[in-house]
Amino acid sequence: REGDAFHWNVSVPPNTTATVCLPADDSASARESGRSLEGRPGLRVTELDRGRLVLKLAPGNYRFHSRLARTPGA
């Protein structure tokens, strides 16, 4: 975490899938390898709930970046 930015590298081994929770205000504020999450092969947004995106991932390596909500007075 750097200020209001969150960076996370995720590796999913072959023959598995993963469910990850990425802190983000919405899917538009999150990126994988610098690109929008929409239409990314092997990646599906399954839920947006209280400042987190729930993602289902196929095997592979992912580089996530997102913007975090600023809390009042922070």
Short mmCIF file of C-alpha atoms in Angstrom, two decimals:
data_model
loop_
_atom_site.label_atom_id
_atom_site.label_comp_id
_atom_site.label_asym_id
_atom_site.label_seq_id
_atom_site.Cartn_x
_atom_site.Cartn_y
_atom_site.Cartn_z
CA ARG A 1 0.00 0.00 0.00
CA GLU A 2 1.25 3.46 -0.94
CA GLY A 3 -1.07 6.24 0.17
CA ASP A 4 -4.40 5.55 -1.52
CA ALA A 5 -2.88 3.02 -3.97
CA PHE A 6 -2.82 -0.73 -3.45
CA HIS A 7 -0.47 -3.04 -5.41
CA TRP A 8 -0.62 -6.83 -5.32
CA ASN A 9 1.11 -9.54 -7.34
CA VAL A 10 -0.78 -12.84 -7.34
CA SER A 11 0.35 -16.21 -8.73
CA VAL A 12 -2.20 -18.98 -9.24
CA PRO A 13 -0.62 -22.43 -9.79
CA PRO A 14 -1.55 -24.67 -12.74
CA ASN A 15 -4.65 -26.87 -12.36
CA THR A 16 -6.17 -24.57 -9.74
CA THR A 17 -8.33 -21.47 -9.48
CA ALA A 18 -8.30 -18.74 -6.86
CA THR A 19 -10.76 -16.35 -5.33
CA VAL A 20 -9.20 -13.09 -4.19
CA CYS A 21 -10.59 -9.96 -2.56
CA LEU A 22 -9.07 -6.77 -3.92
CA PRO A 23 -9.65 -3.55 -2.00
CA ALA A 24 -11.18 -1.04 -4.42
CA ASP A 25 -13.99 1.50 -4.56
CA ASP A 26 -15.31 -0.03 -7.80
CA SER A 27 -14.10 -2.11 -10.74
CA ALA A 28 -13.20 1.03 -12.70
CA SER A 29 -10.60 1.98 -10.06
CA ALA A 30 -8.81 -1.38 -10.36
CA ARG A 31 -6.38 -2.56 -13.05
CA GLU A 32 -4.56 -5.76 -13.91
CA SER A 33 -1.22 -5.25 -15.64
CA GLY A 34 -2.29 -1.68 -16.37
CA ARG A 35 -5.53 -2.63 -18.15
CA SER A 36 -9.20 -2.64 -17.20
CA LEU A 37 -10.52 -5.77 -15.47
CA GLU A 38 -13.35 -6.06 -18.00
CA GLY A 39 -12.84 -8.70 -20.65
CA ARG A 40 -9.56 -9.95 -19.20
CA PRO A 41 -9.03 -13.66 -19.98
CA GLY A 42 -8.87 -15.82 -16.86
CA LEU A 43 -10.29 -13.11 -14.61
CA ARG A 44 -13.90 -12.58 -13.59
CA VAL A 45 -15.33 -10.04 -11.15
CA THR A 46 -17.93 -11.94 -9.13
CA GLU A 47 -18.89 -9.36 -6.51
CA LEU A 48 -18.41 -5.79 -5.32
CA ASP A 49 -19.10 -5.43 -1.63
CA ARG A 50 -18.15 -2.71 0.86
CA GLY A 51 -14.97 -1.51 -0.78
CA ARG A 52 -13.73 -4.83 -2.09
CA LEU A 53 -13.87 -6.61 -5.41
CA VAL A 54 -14.16 -10.38 -5.32
CA LEU A 55 -12.35 -11.93 -8.27
CA LYS A 56 -12.19 -15.48 -9.61
CA LEU A 57 -8.82 -16.21 -11.23
CA ALA A 58 -7.59 -18.91 -13.60
CA PRO A 59 -3.99 -20.15 -13.34
CA GLY A 60 -1.41 -17.48 -14.16
CA ASN A 61 0.34 -14.40 -12.83
CA TYR A 62 -1.53 -11.18 -12.13
CA ARG A 63 -0.42 -7.64 -11.19
CA PHE A 64 -3.25 -5.74 -9.56
CA HIS A 65 -3.39 -2.02 -8.82
CA SER A 66 -6.35 -0.26 -7.23
CA ARG A 67 -7.32 3.01 -5.58
CA LEU A 68 -8.55 2.87 -2.01
CA ALA A 69 -11.30 5.00 -0.52
CA ARG A 70 -10.09 7.93 1.49
CA THR A 71 -11.60 8.09 4.92
CA PRO A 72 -12.65 11.50 6.22
CA GLY A 73 -9.85 13.15 8.16
CA ALA A 74 -7.19 10.80 6.75
#
